[in-house]
PDB file of C-alpha atoms in Angstrom:
ATOM      1  CA  MET J   1     133.165  65.377  67.980  1.00 40.00           C
ATOM      2  CA  ASN J   2     130.597  67.092  66.042  1.00 44.00           C
ATOM      3  CA  ASP J   3     130.169  67.890  62.338  1.00 46.00           C
ATOM      4  CA  SER J   4     131.511  71.161  62.956  1.00 50.00           C
ATOM      5  CA  THR J   5     135.400  69.949  63.016  1.00 58.00           C
ATOM      6  CA  ASN J   6     135.224  69.552  59.453  1.00 63.00           C
ATOM      7  CA  GLY J   7     133.916  73.111  58.984  1.00 76.00           C
ATOM      8  CA  PRO J   8     136.170  75.645  57.052  1.00 72.00           C
ATOM      9  CA  ASN J   9     138.205  76.591  59.545  1.00 83.00           C
ATOM     10  CA  ALA J  10     138.897  72.994  60.753  1.00 91.00           C
ATOM     11  CA  GLU J  11     142.730  72.710  60.060  1.00 91.00           C
ATOM     12  CA  THR J  12     143.522  75.482  62.566  1.00 93.00           C
ATOM     13  CA  ALA J  13     140.870  74.241  65.135  1.00 95.00           C
ATOM     14  CA  ARG J  14     141.903  70.580  64.865  1.00 96.00           C
ATOM     15  CA  ASP J  15     145.149  71.800  66.308  1.00 97.00           C
ATOM     16  CA  LEU J  16     143.758  73.932  68.824  1.00 97.00           C
ATOM     17  CA  ARG J  17     141.909  70.688  69.893  1.00 97.00           C
ATOM     18  CA  ASP J  18     145.092  68.742  69.807  1.00 97.00           C
ATOM     19  CA  GLU J  19     146.948  71.280  72.218  1.00 98.00           C
ATOM     20  CA  TYR J  20     143.681  71.123  74.805  1.00 98.00           C
ATOM     21  CA  ALA J  21     143.788  67.393  74.595  1.00 98.00           C
ATOM     22  CA  GLU J  22     147.798  67.100  75.452  1.00 98.00           C
ATOM     23  CA  LEU J  23     147.576  69.618  78.239  1.00 98.00           C
ATOM     24  CA  ALA J  24     144.348  67.790  79.319  1.00 98.00           C
ATOM     25  CA  ALA J  25     146.215  64.499  79.441  1.00 98.00           C
ATOM     26  CA  LEU J  26     149.208  65.966  81.410  1.00 98.00           C
ATOM     27  CA  CYS J  27     146.959  67.406  84.136  1.00 98.00           C
ATOM     28  CA  ALA J  28     145.119  64.044  84.652  1.00 98.00           C
ATOM     29  CA  THR J  29     148.585  62.879  86.218  1.00 97.00           C
ATOM     30  CA  LEU J  30     148.950  65.251  88.896  1.00 98.00           C
ATOM     31  CA  THR J  31     148.692  64.714  92.574  1.00 98.00           C
ATOM     32  CA  PRO J  32     146.886  67.228  94.985  1.00 98.00           C
ATOM     33  CA  GLU J  33     150.216  68.569  95.946  1.00 98.00           C
ATOM     34  CA  GLN J  34     151.353  68.985  92.569  1.00 98.00           C
ATOM     35  CA  TRP J  35     148.093  70.800  91.678  1.00 98.00           C
ATOM     36  CA  ARG J  36     149.012  73.625  93.791  1.00 98.00           C
ATOM     37  CA  ALA J  37     152.724  73.640  93.393  1.00 98.00           C
ATOM     38  CA  PRO J  38     154.274  76.815  92.363  1.00 97.00           C
ATOM     39  CA  SER J  39     155.671  77.234  89.403  1.00 96.00           C
ATOM     40  CA  VAL J  40     158.300  79.728  87.950  1.00 93.00           C
ATOM     41  CA  PHE J  41     156.145  81.405  86.167  1.00 94.00           C
ATOM     42  CA  TYR J  42     155.029  84.236  88.802  1.00 93.00           C
ATOM     43  CA  GLY J  43     154.596  81.779  91.036  1.00 95.00           C
ATOM     44  CA  TRP J  44     151.448  80.133  89.221  1.00 97.00           C
ATOM     45  CA  SER J  45     150.644  76.464  90.488  1.00 98.00           C
ATOM     46  CA  PRO J  46     149.162  74.309  87.404  1.00 98.00           C
ATOM     47  CA  TRP J  47     145.655  75.096  89.268  1.00 98.00           C
ATOM     48  CA  ASP J  48     146.266  78.844  88.335  1.00 98.00           C
ATOM     49  CA  GLU J  49     147.380  77.631  84.814  1.00 98.00           C
ATOM     50  CA  ILE J  50     144.006  75.859  84.079  1.00 98.00           C
ATOM     51  CA  ALA J  51     142.098  78.288  85.745  1.00 98.00           C
ATOM     52  CA  HIS J  52     143.338  81.312  83.699  1.00 98.00           C
ATOM     53  CA  LEU J  53     143.010  78.978  80.525  1.00 98.00           C
ATOM     54  CA  CYS J  54     139.181  78.273  81.432  1.00 98.00           C
ATOM     55  CA  PHE J  55     138.669  82.204  82.063  1.00 98.00           C
ATOM     56  CA  PHE J  56     139.410  83.037  78.809  1.00 98.00           C
ATOM     57  CA  ASP J  57     137.924  80.148  77.101  1.00 98.00           C
ATOM     58  CA  GLU J  58     134.778  81.082  78.487  1.00 98.00           C
ATOM     59  CA  THR J  59     135.020  84.695  77.491  1.00 97.00           C
ATOM     60  CA  SER J  60     136.101  83.153  74.035  1.00 98.00           C
ATOM     61  CA  MET J  61     132.908  81.293  73.759  1.00 98.00           C
ATOM     62  CA  LEU J  62     130.761  84.433  74.861  1.00 98.00           C
ATOM     63  CA  ALA J  63     132.626  86.108  71.828  1.00 97.00           C
ATOM     64  CA  LEU J  64     131.553  83.873  69.558  1.00 97.00           C
ATOM     65  CA  ASN J  65     127.919  83.306  70.626  1.00 97.00           C
ATOM     66  CA  ASP J  66     127.123  86.919  71.972  1.00 97.00           C
ATOM     67  CA  PRO J  67     129.927  89.794  70.692  1.00 96.00           C
ATOM     68  CA  GLU J  68     127.843  92.421  72.693  1.00 96.00           C
ATOM     69  CA  ALA J  69     127.460  90.797  76.052  1.00 97.00           C
ATOM     70  CA  PHE J  70     131.522  89.994  75.262  1.00 97.00           C
ATOM     71  CA  VAL J  71     131.989  93.908  74.799  1.00 96.00           C
ATOM     72  CA  ARG J  72     130.147  94.705  77.925  1.00 96.00           C
ATOM     73  CA  ASP J  73     132.205  91.853  79.798  1.00 96.00           C
ATOM     74  CA  ALA J  74     135.726  93.021  78.400  1.00 95.00           C
ATOM     75  CA  ALA J  75     134.691  96.591  79.474  1.00 95.00           C
ATOM     76  CA  ALA J  76     134.219  95.362  82.978  1.00 96.00           C
ATOM     77  CA  LEU J  77     137.088  93.428  83.137  1.00 95.00           C
ATOM     78  CA  ASN J  78     139.547  96.397  81.704  1.00 92.00           C
ATOM     79  CA  ALA J  79     137.777  98.292  84.542  1.00 94.00           C
ATOM     80  CA  GLN J  80     138.964  95.604  87.075  1.00 94.00           C
ATOM     81  CA  PHE J  81     142.558  95.692  85.393  1.00 92.00           C
ATOM     82  CA  ALA J  82     142.704  99.657  86.032  1.00 92.00           C
ATOM     83  CA  GLN J  83     141.569  99.099  89.964  1.00 94.00           C
ATOM     84  CA  GLY J  84     144.738  97.159  90.059  1.00 93.00           C
ATOM     85  CA  ARG J  85     143.276  93.686  89.827  1.00 93.00           C
ATOM     86  CA  GLU J  86     145.603  90.602  88.629  1.00 93.00           C
ATOM     87  CA  ILE J  87     143.913  87.962  86.373  1.00 93.00           C
ATOM     88  CA  SER J  88     144.964  85.339  88.546  1.00 94.00           C
ATOM     89  CA  SER J  89     143.077  86.925  91.219  1.00 95.00           C
ATOM     90  CA  LEU J  90     140.183  87.067  89.555  1.00 96.00           C
ATOM     91  CA  ALA J  91     140.472  83.634  88.631  1.00 97.00           C
ATOM     92  CA  ARG J  92     140.600  82.229  91.859  1.00 96.00           C
ATOM     93  CA  GLU J  93     137.990  84.302  93.223  1.00 96.00           C
ATOM     94  CA  LYS J  94     135.708  82.662  90.173  1.00 97.00           C
ATOM     95  CA  TYR J  95     136.916  79.312  90.582  1.00 98.00           C
ATOM     96  CA  GLY J  96     138.274  78.860  93.909  1.00 96.00           C
ATOM     97  CA  GLN J  97     135.910  76.154  95.145  1.00 97.00           C
ATOM     98  CA  LEU J  98     137.242  74.022  93.030  1.00 98.00           C
ATOM     99  CA  ASP J  99     140.102  71.666  93.405  1.00 98.00           C
ATOM    100  CA  GLY J 100     142.418  70.410  90.364  1.00 98.00           C
ATOM    101  CA  PRO J 101     140.546  67.645  89.123  1.00 98.00           C
ATOM    102  CA  ALA J 102     137.478  69.855  89.231  1.00 98.00           C
ATOM    103  CA  MET J 103     138.996  72.720  87.481  1.00 98.00           C
ATOM    104  CA  LEU J 104     140.267  70.522  84.986  1.00 98.00           C
ATOM    105  CA  ALA J 105     136.766  68.806  84.626  1.00 98.00           C
ATOM    106  CA  LEU J 106     134.711  72.143  83.851  1.00 98.00           C
ATOM    107  CA  TRP J 107     137.752  73.332  81.629  1.00 98.00           C
ATOM    108  CA  GLN J 108     137.915  70.403  79.412  1.00 98.00           C
ATOM    109  CA  PRO J 109     134.259  70.443  77.875  1.00 98.00           C
ATOM    110  CA  ILE J 110     134.724  73.968  77.592  1.00 98.00           C
ATOM    111  CA  SER J 111     137.728  73.770  75.590  1.00 98.00           C
ATOM    112  CA  MET J 112     136.567  71.682  73.571  1.00 97.00           C
ATOM    113  CA  GLN J 113     133.478  73.075  72.936  1.00 98.00           C
ATOM    114  CA  LEU J 114     135.407  76.514  71.814  1.00 98.00           C
ATOM    115  CA  ALA J 115     137.410  74.346  69.361  1.00 97.00           C
ATOM    116  CA  ASP J 116     134.539  72.879  67.584  1.00 96.00           C
ATOM    117  CA  ALA J 117     132.938  76.629  67.596  1.00 97.00           C
ATOM    118  CA  LEU J 118     135.964  77.988  65.670  1.00 97.00           C
ATOM    119  CA  ALA J 119     136.251  75.020  63.481  1.00 96.00           C
ATOM    120  CA  ALA J 120     132.567  75.478  61.841  1.00 95.00           C
ATOM    121  CA  LEU J 121     133.360  79.512  61.224  1.00 96.00           C
ATOM    122  CA  ASP J 122     134.992  80.885  57.975  1.00 95.00           C
ATOM    123  CA  PRO J 123     138.708  81.475  58.580  1.00 94.00           C
ATOM    124  CA  LYS J 124     138.137  85.241  57.853  1.00 95.00           C
ATOM    125  CA  ALA J 125     135.120  85.738  59.979  1.00 96.00           C
ATOM    126  CA  ARG J 126     135.503  88.605  62.448  1.00 96.00           C
ATOM    127  CA  LEU J 127     135.053  88.179  66.157  1.00 97.00           C
ATOM    128  CA  PRO J 128     135.728  90.513  68.815  1.00 96.00           C
ATOM    129  CA  TRP J 129     138.775  90.079  71.542  1.00 94.00           C
ATOM    130  CA  TYR J 130     140.349  92.399  73.941  1.00 91.00           C
ATOM    131  CA  GLY J 131     142.374  94.627  71.438  1.00 84.00           C
ATOM    132  CA  PRO J 132     141.537  94.658  67.980  1.00 88.00           C
ATOM    133  CA  MET J 133     138.791  92.228  66.390  1.00 93.00           C
ATOM    134  CA  MET J 134     140.663  88.846  65.211  1.00 95.00           C
ATOM    135  CA  SER J 135     139.756  86.328  62.275  1.00 96.00           C
ATOM    136  CA  ALA J 136     138.581  83.060  63.617  1.00 96.00           C
ATOM    137  CA  ARG J 137     141.888  81.668  62.118  1.00 95.00           C
ATOM    138  CA  SER J 138     143.724  84.086  64.072  1.00 95.00           C
ATOM    139  CA  PHE J 139     141.590  83.702  66.981  1.00 96.00           C
ATOM    140  CA  ALA J 140     142.031  79.556  66.918  1.00 97.00           C
ATOM    141  CA  THR J 141     146.035  80.242  66.890  1.00 97.00           C
ATOM    142  CA  ALA J 142     146.160  82.799  69.601  1.00 96.00           C
ATOM    143  CA  ARG J 143     144.399  80.474  71.774  1.00 97.00           C
ATOM    144  CA  LEU J 144     146.416  77.772  70.600  1.00 98.00           C
ATOM    145  CA  MET J 145     149.725  79.789  71.647  1.00 98.00           C
ATOM    146  CA  GLU J 146     148.320  80.880  75.188  1.00 97.00           C
ATOM    147  CA  THR J 147     147.534  76.952  75.550  1.00 98.00           C
ATOM    148  CA  TRP J 148     150.754  76.128  74.747  1.00 98.00           C
ATOM    149  CA  ALA J 149     152.482  79.065  76.784  1.00 98.00           C
ATOM    150  CA  HIS J 150     150.997  78.041  80.058  1.00 98.00           C
ATOM    151  CA  GLY J 151     150.835  74.431  79.527  1.00 98.00           C
ATOM    152  CA  GLN J 152     154.617  74.719  78.939  1.00 97.00           C
ATOM    153  CA  ASP J 153     154.995  76.023  82.675  1.00 98.00           C
ATOM    154  CA  ILE J 154     153.285  72.830  83.978  1.00 98.00           C
ATOM    155  CA  TRP J 155     155.705  70.597  81.894  1.00 97.00           C
ATOM    156  CA  ASP J 156     158.477  72.556  83.272  1.00 97.00           C
ATOM    157  CA  LEU J 157     157.092  72.361  87.011  1.00 97.00           C
ATOM    158  CA  MET J 158     156.786  68.390  86.441  1.00 96.00           C
ATOM    159  CA  ARG J 159     160.272  68.730  84.659  1.00 96.00           C
ATOM    160  CA  ARG J 160     158.950  66.329  82.051  1.00 95.00           C
ATOM    161  CA  ARG J 161     160.162  67.304  78.112  1.00 93.00           C
ATOM    162  CA  ARG J 162     156.974  67.767  76.201  1.00 93.00           C
ATOM    163  CA  PRO J 163     156.602  66.138  72.809  1.00 91.00           C
ATOM    164  CA  ALA J 164     157.293  68.938  70.128  1.00 93.00           C
ATOM    165  CA  HIS J 165     154.790  68.805  67.351  1.00 95.00           C
ATOM    166  CA  ALA J 166     154.224  70.601  64.107  1.00 96.00           C
ATOM    167  CA  ARG J 167     151.462  72.362  65.591  1.00 96.00           C
ATOM    168  CA  LEU J 168     154.261  74.799  66.665  1.00 97.00           C
ATOM    169  CA  ARG J 169     154.380  76.658  63.543  1.00 97.00           C
ATOM    170  CA  HIS J 170     151.298  78.428  64.545  1.00 97.00           C
ATOM    171  CA  ILE J 171     153.178  79.771  67.554  1.00 97.00           C
ATOM    172  CA  ALA J 172     156.460  80.393  65.504  1.00 98.00           C
ATOM    173  CA  HIS J 173     154.485  82.544  63.185  1.00 97.00           C
ATOM    174  CA  ILE J 174     153.008  84.183  65.345  1.00 97.00           C
ATOM    175  CA  GLY J 175     156.216  85.085  67.016  1.00 97.00           C
ATOM    176  CA  ALA J 176     158.153  85.983  63.630  1.00 98.00           C
ATOM    177  CA  THR J 177     154.615  88.250  62.320  1.00 96.00           C
ATOM    178  CA  THR J 178     154.960  90.606  65.678  1.00 96.00           C
ATOM    179  CA  PHE J 179     158.476  91.362  65.257  1.00 97.00           C
ATOM    180  CA  GLY J 180     157.477  94.930  64.535  1.00 97.00           C
ATOM    181  CA  TRP J 181     154.489  95.064  67.397  1.00 95.00           C
ATOM    182  CA  THR J 182     157.146  93.815  70.269  1.00 97.00           C
ATOM    183  CA  PHE J 183     158.739  97.419  69.737  1.00 97.00           C
ATOM    184  CA  VAL J 184     155.819  99.536  69.134  1.00 96.00           C
ATOM    185  CA  ASN J 185     153.865  97.967  72.402  1.00 95.00           C
ATOM    186  CA  ARG J 186     157.183  99.406  73.961  1.00 96.00           C
ATOM    187  CA  GLN J 187     156.991 102.654  72.297  1.00 97.00           C
ATOM    188  CA  LEU J 188     160.017 102.169  70.786  1.00 97.00           C
ATOM    189  CA  PRO J 189     161.030 102.590  67.061  1.00 97.00           C
ATOM    190  CA  VAL J 190     161.021  99.698  65.261  1.00 97.00           C
ATOM    191  CA  PRO J 191     164.683  98.685  63.987  1.00 95.00           C
ATOM    192  CA  GLU J 192     165.736  97.530  60.594  1.00 92.00           C
ATOM    193  CA  PRO J 193     166.077  95.467  59.022  1.00 94.00           C
ATOM    194  CA  ALA J 194     163.916  92.861  60.362  1.00 95.00           C
ATOM    195  CA  PRO J 195     165.374  89.651  60.477  1.00 97.00           C
ATOM    196  CA  TYR J 196     165.305  86.618  58.540  1.00 98.00           C
ATOM    197  CA  ILE J 197     164.139  83.444  60.305  1.00 98.00           C
ATOM    198  CA  GLU J 198     165.019  80.155  59.682  1.00 98.00           C
ATOM    199  CA  LEU J 199     164.041  77.283  62.224  1.00 98.00           C
ATOM    200  CA  ASP J 200     164.682  73.699  62.520  1.00 98.00           C
ATOM    201  CA  ALA J 201     161.097  72.035  62.645  1.00 97.00           C
ATOM    202  CA  PRO J 202     159.821  68.606  64.291  1.00 95.00           C
ATOM    203  CA  GLY J 203     159.785  66.347  61.182  1.00 90.00           C
ATOM    204  CA  GLY J 204     163.164  67.457  59.685  1.00 94.00           C
ATOM    205  CA  GLN J 205     160.926  70.635  58.082  1.00 95.00           C
ATOM    206  CA  THR J 206     162.424  73.812  57.907  1.00 98.00           C
ATOM    207  CA  TRP J 207     160.455  77.167  58.472  1.00 98.00           C
ATOM    208  CA  ARG J 208     161.418  80.313  57.150  1.00 98.00           C
ATOM    209  CA  TRP J 209     160.146  84.010  57.402  1.00 98.00           C
ATOM    210  CA  GLY J 210     161.474  87.085  56.186  1.00 97.00           C
ATOM    211  CA  ASP J 211     163.857  87.799  53.733  1.00 97.00           C
ATOM    212  CA  PRO J 212     167.102  85.822  53.343  1.00 97.00           C
ATOM    213  CA  ALA J 213     169.113  88.683  52.139  1.00 97.00           C
ATOM    214  CA  SER J 214     168.360  90.473  55.005  1.00 97.00           C
ATOM    215  CA  ALA J 215     171.802  91.251  57.395  1.00 97.00           C
ATOM    216  CA  GLU J 216     169.901  90.327  60.470  1.00 97.00           C
ATOM    217  CA  SER J 217     168.891  86.900  61.242  1.00 98.00           C
ATOM    218  CA  VAL J 218     167.551  84.197  63.777  1.00 98.00           C
ATOM    219  CA  ARG J 219     168.580  80.734  63.184  1.00 98.00           C
ATOM    220  CA  GLY J 220     167.725  77.682  65.393  1.00 98.00           C
ATOM    221  CA  ASP J 221     165.403  75.210  66.711  1.00 98.00           C
ATOM    222  CA  ALA J 222     161.928  76.335  66.326  1.00 98.00           C
ATOM    223  CA  LEU J 223     160.999  74.946  70.016  1.00 97.00           C
ATOM    224  CA  ASP J 224     163.259  77.445  71.531  1.00 98.00           C
ATOM    225  CA  PHE J 225     162.232  79.896  69.359  1.00 98.00           C
ATOM    226  CA  CYS J 226     158.605  79.701  70.795  1.00 98.00           C
ATOM    227  CA  LEU J 227     159.906  79.121  74.108  1.00 98.00           C
ATOM    228  CA  VAL J 228     161.775  82.698  73.788  1.00 98.00           C
ATOM    229  CA  VAL J 229     158.787  84.595  72.123  1.00 98.00           C
ATOM    230  CA  THR J 230     155.949  83.269  74.537  1.00 98.00           C
ATOM    231  CA  GLN J 231     158.753  84.506  77.305  1.00 98.00           C
ATOM    232  CA  ARG J 232     159.106  81.085  78.808  1.00 97.00           C
ATOM    233  CA  ARG J 233     163.073  81.111  78.492  1.00 97.00           C
ATOM    234  CA  HIS J 234     165.507  83.950  78.164  1.00 97.00           C
ATOM    235  CA  LEU J 235     167.584  83.885  74.814  1.00 97.00           C
ATOM    236  CA  ALA J 236     170.531  82.915  76.728  1.00 97.00           C
ATOM    237  CA  ASP J 237     168.923  80.050  77.857  1.00 97.00           C
ATOM    238  CA  THR J 238     168.506  78.415  74.372  1.00 97.00           C
ATOM    239  CA  ALA J 239     170.705  77.561  71.419  1.00 97.00           C
ATOM    240  CA  LEU J 240     169.258  80.292  69.144  1.00 98.00           C
ATOM    241  CA  ARG J 241     172.070  81.984  66.863  1.00 98.00           C
ATOM    242  CA  CYS J 242     171.294  85.695  66.499  1.00 97.00           C
ATOM    243  CA  THR J 243     173.098  88.221  64.504  1.00 97.00           C
ATOM    244  CA  PRO J 244     173.932  90.888  66.878  1.00 95.00           C
ATOM    245  CA  GLY J 245     171.927  94.198  65.419  1.00 94.00           C
ATOM    246  CA  SER J 246     167.625  94.120  65.473  1.00 95.00           C
ATOM    247  CA  ALA J 247     167.526  90.196  65.612  1.00 97.00           C
ATOM    248  CA  THR J 248     169.174  90.317  69.009  1.00 97.00           C
ATOM    249  CA  GLN J 249     167.680  93.261  70.172  1.00 96.00           C
ATOM    250  CA  TRP J 250     164.605  91.778  69.358  1.00 98.00           C
ATOM    251  CA  LEU J 251     164.586  88.463  71.264  1.00 98.00           C
ATOM    252  CA  SER J 252     165.557  90.178  74.427  1.00 97.00           C
ATOM    253  CA  ILE J 253     162.322  91.696  74.690  1.00 97.00           C
ATOM    254  CA  ALA J 254     160.102  89.502  72.104  1.00 97.00           C
ATOM    255  CA  GLN J 255     156.737  89.342  72.844  1.00 97.00           C
ATOM    256  CA  CYS J 256     154.087  87.370  71.117  1.00 96.00           C
ATOM    257  CA  PHE J 257     151.197  87.850  73.335  1.00 93.00           C
ATOM    258  CA  ALA J 258     148.608  90.855  73.772  1.00 89.00           C
ATOM    259  CA  GLY J 259     148.719  93.249  76.619  1.00 87.00           C
ATOM    260  CA  PRO J 260     151.100  95.586  77.852  1.00 90.00           C
ATOM    261  CA  PRO J 261     154.573  95.023  77.828  1.00 94.00           C
ATOM    262  CA  ALA J 262     155.412  92.361  79.778  1.00 94.00           C
ATOM    263  CA  ASP J 263     159.594  91.505  80.557  1.00 93.00           C
ATOM    264  CA  PRO J 264     161.189  87.972  79.599  1.00 95.00           C
ATOM    265  CA  PRO J 265     162.534  86.212  82.406  1.00 96.00           C
ATOM    266  CA  ALA J 266     166.541  86.794  83.471  1.00 96.00           C
ATOM    267  CA  PRO J 267     168.852  84.442  82.343  1.00 96.00           C
ATOM    268  CA  GLY J 268     168.534  80.880  84.325  1.00 95.00           C
ATOM    269  CA  VAL J 269     165.298  81.578  86.158  1.00 94.00           C
ATOM    270  CA  ARG J 270     163.106  79.497  83.643  1.00 94.00           C
ATOM    271  CA  ALA J 271     165.841  77.236  82.651  1.00 93.00           C
ATOM    272  CA  VAL J 272     164.772  73.611  82.934  1.00 92.00           C
ATOM    273  CA  VAL J 273     166.948  70.399  83.912  1.00 91.00           C
ATOM    274  CA  TYR J 274     164.685  67.616  82.814  1.00 90.00           C
ATOM    275  CA  ASP J 275     164.458  64.595  84.875  1.00 87.00           C
ATOM    276  CA  ALA J 276     165.798  61.420  82.965  1.00 69.00           C
ATOM    277  CA  GLU J 277     163.530  59.668  80.528  1.00 56.00           C
TER     278      GLU J 277
END
């Protein structure tokens, strides 16, 4: 760990580093068969999940180190998407010669380098990405959210219950603040009022967003909320308590990640019964 980990954006980047490290530790336990086993996330295997993260962590480093080259690379990637290519196919094409442990060995130092580089930046520094430019803090938070979401697919495949950490707040915050965007992204009117959100967080804390006086609300476990907004669970597969108006309408299609509209899983499709602990 270098001195950049004490930089201005260190707190968010430290949580990102911890998220990376926890997922890498899980993947280090996988057998060759488990590395290639299909998950319920579009049939992606743990290999696909790590290859996906590695692909975008590499492009993240390009965005930090050579923004002009990143813009060219992003244009080329978008051209591939316009031709019908899928990111999973592109990642397999790029890293397909690597087995699971080799894929992990490639990704780990890249992820740590990215966390260190983000830690050194002013949190308000602007960085290019595939949509609008992002602040360094938001960039680190987005990488944490994506790592957590794709990591969840692996935890679920292994039927192992993942520890809940306070760094879930980053994901919950993205979820809460993308209420309007979820509808705009689908070219739908944004319903009113925005719901008040109150979540039971790890360690006994309570996290809140919005106006407590709102007639619409979402209440429940922070982990359940994060699973829904990252589309790792259907709302019906959680214990979240939502009022029947805009809150339920939102969480039935919630999408806290960038990109074209994506549909959540159907009820029960990604529900998991964990092995006895």
